[in-house]
PDB file of C-alpha atoms in Angstrom:
ATOM      1  CA  MET A   1      -7.696  21.633 -13.260  1.00  0.00           C
ATOM      2  CA  SER A   2      -7.430  18.301 -11.290  1.00  0.00           C
ATOM      3  CA  GLU A   3      -6.104  19.969  -8.537  1.00  0.00           C
ATOM      4  CA  LEU A   4      -8.743  22.654  -8.551  1.00  0.00           C
ATOM      5  CA  LEU A   5     -11.179  20.034  -8.557  1.00  0.00           C
ATOM      6  CA  ASP A   6      -9.559  18.261  -5.463  1.00  0.00           C
ATOM      7  CA  LEU A   7      -9.318  21.414  -3.694  1.00  0.00           C
ATOM      8  CA  ALA A   8     -13.024  21.788  -4.127  1.00  0.00           C
ATOM      9  CA  GLY A   9     -13.553  18.518  -2.698  1.00  0.00           C
ATOM     10  CA  ILE A  10     -11.312  19.119   0.038  1.00  0.00           C
ATOM     11  CA  PHE A  11     -13.386  22.224   0.882  1.00  0.00           C
ATOM     12  CA  VAL A  12     -16.695  20.578   0.986  1.00  0.00           C
ATOM     13  CA  PHE A  13     -15.139  17.898   3.277  1.00  0.00           C
ATOM     14  CA  ALA A  14     -13.534  20.359   5.509  1.00  0.00           C
ATOM     15  CA  LEU A  15     -16.944  22.146   5.918  1.00  0.00           C
ATOM     16  CA  SER A  16     -18.569  18.982   7.277  1.00  0.00           C
ATOM     17  CA  GLY A  17     -15.959  18.470   9.502  1.00  0.00           C
ATOM     18  CA  ALA A  18     -15.698  21.909  10.972  1.00  0.00           C
ATOM     19  CA  LEU A  19     -19.602  21.544  11.221  1.00  0.00           C
ATOM     20  CA  MET A  20     -19.032  18.445  13.258  1.00  0.00           C
ATOM     21  CA  GLY A  21     -16.404  20.269  15.701  1.00  0.00           C
ATOM     22  CA  VAL A  22     -19.589  22.872  16.267  1.00  0.00           C
ATOM     23  CA  ARG A  23     -21.973  20.259  17.319  1.00  0.00           C
ATOM     24  CA  LYS A  24     -19.627  18.728  19.214  1.00  0.00           C
ATOM     25  CA  ARG A  25     -19.007  22.036  21.313  1.00  0.00           C
ATOM     26  CA  LEU A  26     -15.302  22.176  20.456  1.00  0.00           C
ATOM     27  CA  ASP A  27     -12.991  25.146  20.443  1.00  0.00           C
ATOM     28  CA  VAL A  28     -11.488  26.770  17.183  1.00  0.00           C
ATOM     29  CA  VAL A  29      -8.509  24.416  17.401  1.00  0.00           C
ATOM     30  CA  GLY A  30     -10.587  21.034  17.565  1.00  0.00           C
ATOM     31  CA  MET A  31     -12.721  22.671  14.403  1.00  0.00           C
ATOM     32  CA  GLY A  32      -9.767  22.708  12.460  1.00  0.00           C
ATOM     33  CA  VAL A  33      -8.193  19.459  13.412  1.00  0.00           C
ATOM     34  CA  LEU A  34     -11.848  17.965  12.251  1.00  0.00           C
ATOM     35  CA  ALA A  35     -11.945  19.940   9.137  1.00  0.00           C
ATOM     36  CA  GLU A  36      -8.131  18.933   8.007  1.00  0.00           C
ATOM     37  CA  ILE A  37      -8.672  15.293   9.194  1.00  0.00           C
ATOM     38  CA  THR A  38     -11.890  15.106   7.230  1.00  0.00           C
ATOM     39  CA  ALA A  39     -10.526  16.953   4.160  1.00  0.00           C
ATOM     40  CA  LEU A  40      -7.222  15.222   3.886  1.00  0.00           C
ATOM     41  CA  GLY A  41      -7.214  12.012   5.878  1.00  0.00           C
ATOM     42  CA  GLY A  42      -8.499   9.621   3.215  1.00  0.00           C
ATOM     43  CA  GLY A  43      -5.977  11.042   0.758  1.00  0.00           C
ATOM     44  CA  VAL A  44      -3.014  10.627   3.157  1.00  0.00           C
ATOM     45  CA  VAL A  45      -4.020   6.976   4.232  1.00  0.00           C
ATOM     46  CA  ARG A  46      -4.238   6.108   0.380  1.00  0.00           C
ATOM     47  CA  ASP A  47      -0.817   7.923  -0.532  1.00  0.00           C
ATOM     48  CA  LEU A  48       0.957   6.109   2.583  1.00  0.00           C
ATOM     49  CA  ILE A  49      -0.349   2.671   1.415  1.00  0.00           C
ATOM     50  CA  LEU A  50       0.973   3.705  -1.734  1.00  0.00           C
ATOM     51  CA  ASN A  51       4.438   4.421  -0.269  1.00  0.00           C
ATOM     52  CA  VAL A  52       4.358   7.917  -1.709  1.00  0.00           C
ATOM     53  CA  ARG A  53       4.751  11.474  -0.086  1.00  0.00           C
ATOM     54  CA  PRO A  54       1.221  12.724   0.677  1.00  0.00           C
ATOM     55  CA  ILE A  55      -0.019  14.979  -1.655  1.00  0.00           C
ATOM     56  CA  ALA A  56      -0.989  17.151   1.181  1.00  0.00           C
ATOM     57  CA  PHE A  57       2.389  17.852   2.286  1.00  0.00           C
ATOM     58  CA  GLN A  58       3.349  18.780  -1.070  1.00  0.00           C
ATOM     59  CA  SER A  59       0.846  21.817  -1.649  1.00  0.00           C
ATOM     60  CA  LEU A  60       0.293  24.608   0.636  1.00  0.00           C
ATOM     61  CA  GLY A  61      -3.234  24.953  -0.869  1.00  0.00           C
ATOM     62  CA  TYR A  62      -4.236  21.650   0.452  1.00  0.00           C
ATOM     63  CA  VAL A  63      -3.787  22.544   4.087  1.00  0.00           C
ATOM     64  CA  LEU A  64      -4.658  26.210   3.781  1.00  0.00           C
ATOM     65  CA  VAL A  65      -8.132  25.322   2.152  1.00  0.00           C
ATOM     66  CA  PRO A  66      -9.287  23.460   5.499  1.00  0.00           C
ATOM     67  CA  VAL A  67      -8.190  26.366   7.626  1.00  0.00           C
ATOM     68  CA  ALA A  68     -10.410  28.663   5.152  1.00  0.00           C
ATOM     69  CA  ALA A  69     -13.196  26.549   5.902  1.00  0.00           C
ATOM     70  CA  THR A  70     -12.848  26.344   9.504  1.00  0.00           C
ATOM     71  CA  VAL A  71     -12.873  30.112   9.492  1.00  0.00           C
ATOM     72  CA  ILE A  72     -16.018  30.316   7.771  1.00  0.00           C
ATOM     73  CA  VAL A  73     -17.946  27.671   9.640  1.00  0.00           C
ATOM     74  CA  PHE A  74     -16.361  29.395  13.189  1.00  0.00           C
ATOM     75  CA  PHE A  75     -17.934  32.888  12.167  1.00  0.00           C
ATOM     76  CA  TRP A  76     -20.976  31.751  10.231  1.00  0.00           C
ATOM     77  CA  HIS A  77     -22.022  28.284  11.209  1.00  0.00           C
ATOM     78  CA  PRO A  78     -25.866  28.821  11.618  1.00  0.00           C
ATOM     79  CA  HIS A  79     -25.349  30.024   8.030  1.00  0.00           C
ATOM     80  CA  VAL A  80     -23.738  27.370   6.782  1.00  0.00           C
ATOM     81  CA  ALA A  81     -26.199  24.781   8.484  1.00  0.00           C
ATOM     82  CA  ARG A  82     -28.863  26.390   6.773  1.00  0.00           C
ATOM     83  CA  VAL A  83     -27.489  25.516   3.301  1.00  0.00           C
ATOM     84  CA  MET A  84     -26.760  21.863   4.656  1.00  0.00           C
ATOM     85  CA  PRO A  85     -28.579  20.530   1.814  1.00  0.00           C
ATOM     86  CA  ALA A  86     -26.466  22.314  -1.020  1.00  0.00           C
ATOM     87  CA  ILE A  87     -23.412  21.213   1.133  1.00  0.00           C
ATOM     88  CA  LEU A  88     -24.553  17.484   1.077  1.00  0.00           C
ATOM     89  CA  VAL A  89     -24.722  17.894  -2.917  1.00  0.00           C
ATOM     90  CA  LEU A  90     -21.624  18.932  -2.829  1.00  0.00           C
ATOM     91  CA  ASP A  91     -20.325  16.379  -0.644  1.00  0.00           C
ATOM     92  CA  ALA A  92     -21.693  13.786  -3.030  1.00  0.00           C
ATOM     93  CA  ALA A  93     -19.793  15.403  -5.612  1.00  0.00           C
ATOM     94  CA  GLY A  94     -16.715  14.940  -3.525  1.00  0.00           C
ATOM     95  CA  LEU A  95     -17.181  11.679  -2.939  1.00  0.00           C
ATOM     96  CA  GLY A  96     -17.540  10.741  -6.579  1.00  0.00           C
ATOM     97  CA  LEU A  97     -14.393  12.304  -7.384  1.00  0.00           C
ATOM     98  CA  PHE A  98     -12.343  11.440  -4.491  1.00  0.00           C
ATOM     99  CA  CYS A  99     -13.149   7.702  -5.174  1.00  0.00           C
ATOM    100  CA  ALA A 100     -12.336   7.832  -8.872  1.00  0.00           C
ATOM    101  CA  VAL A 101      -9.206   9.776  -8.500  1.00  0.00           C
ATOM    102  CA  GLY A 102      -7.944   7.689  -5.550  1.00  0.00           C
ATOM    103  CA  THR A 103      -8.586   4.194  -7.548  1.00  0.00           C
ATOM    104  CA  GLU A 104      -6.860   5.694 -10.698  1.00  0.00           C
ATOM    105  CA  LYS A 105      -3.752   6.865  -8.695  1.00  0.00           C
ATOM    106  CA  ALA A 106      -3.823   3.381  -6.948  1.00  0.00           C
ATOM    107  CA  MET A 107      -4.014   1.478 -10.663  1.00  0.00           C
ATOM    108  CA  GLU A 108      -1.184   3.600 -11.882  1.00  0.00           C
ATOM    109  CA  TYR A 109       0.760   2.424  -8.919  1.00  0.00           C
ATOM    110  CA  GLY A 110       0.343  -1.021 -10.348  1.00  0.00           C
ATOM    111  CA  LEU A 111      -2.342  -2.176  -7.845  1.00  0.00           C
ATOM    112  CA  SER A 112      -4.682  -4.941  -8.892  1.00  0.00           C
ATOM    113  CA  PRO A 113      -8.345  -3.714  -9.969  1.00  0.00           C
ATOM    114  CA  LEU A 114     -10.028  -4.973  -6.455  1.00  0.00           C
ATOM    115  CA  HIS A 115      -7.082  -3.422  -4.508  1.00  0.00           C
ATOM    116  CA  ALA A 116      -7.575  -0.349  -6.289  1.00  0.00           C
ATOM    117  CA  THR A 117     -11.127  -0.120  -5.767  1.00  0.00           C
ATOM    118  CA  LEU A 118     -10.903  -0.718  -1.854  1.00  0.00           C
ATOM    119  CA  LEU A 119      -7.968   2.154  -2.260  1.00  0.00           C
ATOM    120  CA  GLY A 120     -10.285   4.350  -3.901  1.00  0.00           C
ATOM    121  CA  VAL A 121     -12.955   3.693  -1.270  1.00  0.00           C
ATOM    122  CA  THR A 122     -10.581   4.425   1.574  1.00  0.00           C
ATOM    123  CA  THR A 123      -9.705   7.710  -0.208  1.00  0.00           C
ATOM    124  CA  ALA A 124     -13.313   8.964  -0.504  1.00  0.00           C
ATOM    125  CA  VAL A 125     -14.541   7.889   2.914  1.00  0.00           C
ATOM    126  CA  GLY A 126     -11.413   7.487   5.354  1.00  0.00           C
ATOM    127  CA  GLY A 127     -11.323  11.299   6.244  1.00  0.00           C
ATOM    128  CA  GLY A 128     -14.942  11.007   7.407  1.00  0.00           C
ATOM    129  CA  MET A 129     -14.123   8.023   9.335  1.00  0.00           C
ATOM    130  CA  LEU A 130     -11.334   9.720  11.112  1.00  0.00           C
ATOM    131  CA  ARG A 131     -13.357  12.309  11.794  1.00  0.00           C
ATOM    132  CA  ASP A 132     -15.966  10.387  13.405  1.00  0.00           C
ATOM    133  CA  VAL A 133     -13.532   8.399  15.534  1.00  0.00           C
ATOM    134  CA  LEU A 134     -12.060  11.644  16.861  1.00  0.00           C
ATOM    135  CA  ALA A 135     -15.233  13.112  17.443  1.00  0.00           C
ATOM    136  CA  GLY A 136     -16.636   9.928  19.424  1.00  0.00           C
ATOM    137  CA  GLU A 137     -18.977   8.805  17.019  1.00  0.00           C
ATOM    138  CA  ILE A 138     -19.465   5.251  15.423  1.00  0.00           C
ATOM    139  CA  PRO A 139     -18.268   5.876  12.029  1.00  0.00           C
ATOM    140  CA  THR A 140     -20.895   5.908   9.144  1.00  0.00           C
ATOM    141  CA  LEU A 141     -18.715   3.420   7.227  1.00  0.00           C
ATOM    142  CA  LEU A 142     -19.921   0.743   9.693  1.00  0.00           C
ATOM    143  CA  TYR A 143     -23.567   1.307   9.359  1.00  0.00           C
ATOM    144  CA  ASP A 144     -23.775   2.718   5.926  1.00  0.00           C
ATOM    145  CA  ARG A 145     -27.533   3.474   6.457  1.00  0.00           C
ATOM    146  CA  GLN A 146     -27.620   6.193   3.931  1.00  0.00           C
ATOM    147  CA  LEU A 147     -25.536   4.664   1.347  1.00  0.00           C
ATOM    148  CA  TYR A 148     -22.415   6.549   1.598  1.00  0.00           C
ATOM    149  CA  ALA A 149     -20.018   3.837   1.049  1.00  0.00           C
ATOM    150  CA  VAL A 150     -21.679   1.900  -1.446  1.00  0.00           C
ATOM    151  CA  PRO A 151     -21.380   4.723  -4.030  1.00  0.00           C
ATOM    152  CA  ALA A 152     -17.991   5.082  -3.612  1.00  0.00           C
ATOM    153  CA  LEU A 153     -17.541   1.313  -3.858  1.00  0.00           C
ATOM    154  CA  LEU A 154     -19.574   1.254  -7.264  1.00  0.00           C
ATOM    155  CA  GLY A 155     -17.686   4.333  -8.660  1.00  0.00           C
ATOM    156  CA  SER A 156     -14.284   2.779  -7.520  1.00  0.00           C
ATOM    157  CA  GLY A 157     -15.086  -0.521  -9.314  1.00  0.00           C
ATOM    158  CA  VAL A 158     -16.073   1.146 -12.394  1.00  0.00           C
ATOM    159  CA  MET A 159     -13.050   3.239 -12.495  1.00  0.00           C
ATOM    160  CA  ALA A 160     -10.960   0.163 -11.599  1.00  0.00           C
ATOM    161  CA  GLY A 161     -12.806  -1.779 -14.602  1.00  0.00           C
ATOM    162  CA  LEU A 162     -12.043   1.311 -16.965  1.00  0.00           C
ATOM    163  CA  SER A 163      -8.428   1.614 -16.181  1.00  0.00           C
ATOM    164  CA  SER A 164      -7.928  -2.296 -16.602  1.00  0.00           C
ATOM    165  CA  TYR A 165      -9.204  -1.656 -20.176  1.00  0.00           C
ATOM    166  CA  GLY A 166      -6.478   1.312 -20.789  1.00  0.00           C
ATOM    167  CA  LEU A 167      -9.461   3.947 -20.395  1.00  0.00           C
ATOM    168  CA  HIS A 168      -7.796   6.764 -18.302  1.00  0.00           C
ATOM    169  CA  GLY A 169      -7.712  10.514 -18.108  1.00  0.00           C
ATOM    170  CA  TRP A 170     -10.638  12.799 -17.256  1.00  0.00           C
ATOM    171  CA  PRO A 171     -13.355  11.109 -19.408  1.00  0.00           C
ATOM    172  CA  ALA A 172     -13.066   8.194 -17.510  1.00  0.00           C
ATOM    173  CA  THR A 173     -12.754   9.870 -13.894  1.00  0.00           C
ATOM    174  CA  LEU A 174     -15.691  11.868 -15.025  1.00  0.00           C
ATOM    175  CA  ALA A 175     -18.070   8.773 -15.965  1.00  0.00           C
ATOM    176  CA  ALA A 176     -16.852   7.159 -12.626  1.00  0.00           C
ATOM    177  CA  ALA A 177     -17.391  10.265 -10.362  1.00  0.00           C
ATOM    178  CA  LEU A 178     -20.694  11.162 -11.846  1.00  0.00           C
ATOM    179  CA  LEU A 179     -22.286   7.362 -11.183  1.00  0.00           C
ATOM    180  CA  ALA A 180     -21.066   7.416  -7.372  1.00  0.00           C
ATOM    181  CA  PHE A 181     -22.720  11.122  -7.416  1.00  0.00           C
ATOM    182  CA  GLY A 182     -25.856  10.014  -8.906  1.00  0.00           C
ATOM    183  CA  LEU A 183     -26.357   6.889  -6.693  1.00  0.00           C
ATOM    184  CA  ARG A 184     -25.440   9.051  -3.542  1.00  0.00           C
ATOM    185  CA  ILE A 185     -28.055  11.795  -4.693  1.00  0.00           C
ATOM    186  CA  ALA A 186     -30.639   9.054  -5.346  1.00  0.00           C
ATOM    187  CA  ALA A 187     -30.251   7.541  -2.344  1.00  0.00           C
ATOM    188  CA  MET A 188     -30.558  10.636   0.087  1.00  0.00           C
ATOM    189  CA  ARG A 189     -33.798  11.723  -2.238  1.00  0.00           C
ATOM    190  CA  ARG A 190     -35.330   8.268  -1.936  1.00  0.00           C
ATOM    191  CA  LYS A 191     -34.108   7.402   1.485  1.00  0.00           C
ATOM    192  CA  TRP A 192     -32.426   4.263   0.462  1.00  0.00           C
ATOM    193  CA  ARG A 193     -30.805   2.253   2.982  1.00  0.00           C
ATOM    194  CA  ALA A 194     -28.723  -0.521   3.204  1.00  0.00           C
ATOM    195  CA  PRO A 195     -30.129  -3.589   4.697  1.00  0.00           C
ATOM    196  CA  LEU A 196     -30.050  -4.834   8.162  1.00  0.00           C
ATOM    197  CA  ALA A 197     -29.421  -8.206   9.373  1.00  0.00           C
ATOM    198  CA  LYS A 198     -32.486 -10.660   9.071  1.00  0.00           C
ATOM    199  CA  GLY A 199     -34.643 -10.094  12.312  1.00  0.00           C
ATOM    200  CA  ILE A 200     -33.639  -6.765  13.039  1.00  0.00           C
ATOM    201  CA  GLY A 201     -35.908  -4.080  12.949  1.00  0.00           C
ATOM    202  CA  GLU A 202     -35.346  -0.493  12.303  1.00  0.00           C
TER     203      GLU A 202
END
């Protein structure tokens, strides 16, 4: 079940990476690279920090799902773009899932709650940051004006806290993921923004 949820999150993130490739007028190879990086980058960075073999290199599905997303966007990107609001909702779900799962894995490998929280955020937003760098964009993480990293930080913090008190498994993961998901959705609908430095206008 957890692998299916992982693959669903990877698929949604890969769609956003491939769509970035379309907007940047990249060919199918460039689209595929952005899809793979967006979907797998955060998890690979997390596993390398934990000094374990990245799960993306243990299961063929983790590589093939972004390829499938690339093919879909390559042939039907106008249709995919039209359902972008729904994709953003799924992206928020993937954000919540990945920050919770990443934090729990870090805790299992003996990291402190603070470090596990940071690694959970890395799992959730790392792929998008690498995508933006490769596409020549300022990473969203550096100007979190739409509250993307903040929900991941909150969800990761809650997951680390629950794990510290011995609460593991899918109930804890679901609670932390739903918290991050709910905050991200609320931020999108209510147009919440992170504050700028004093004296700087919008």
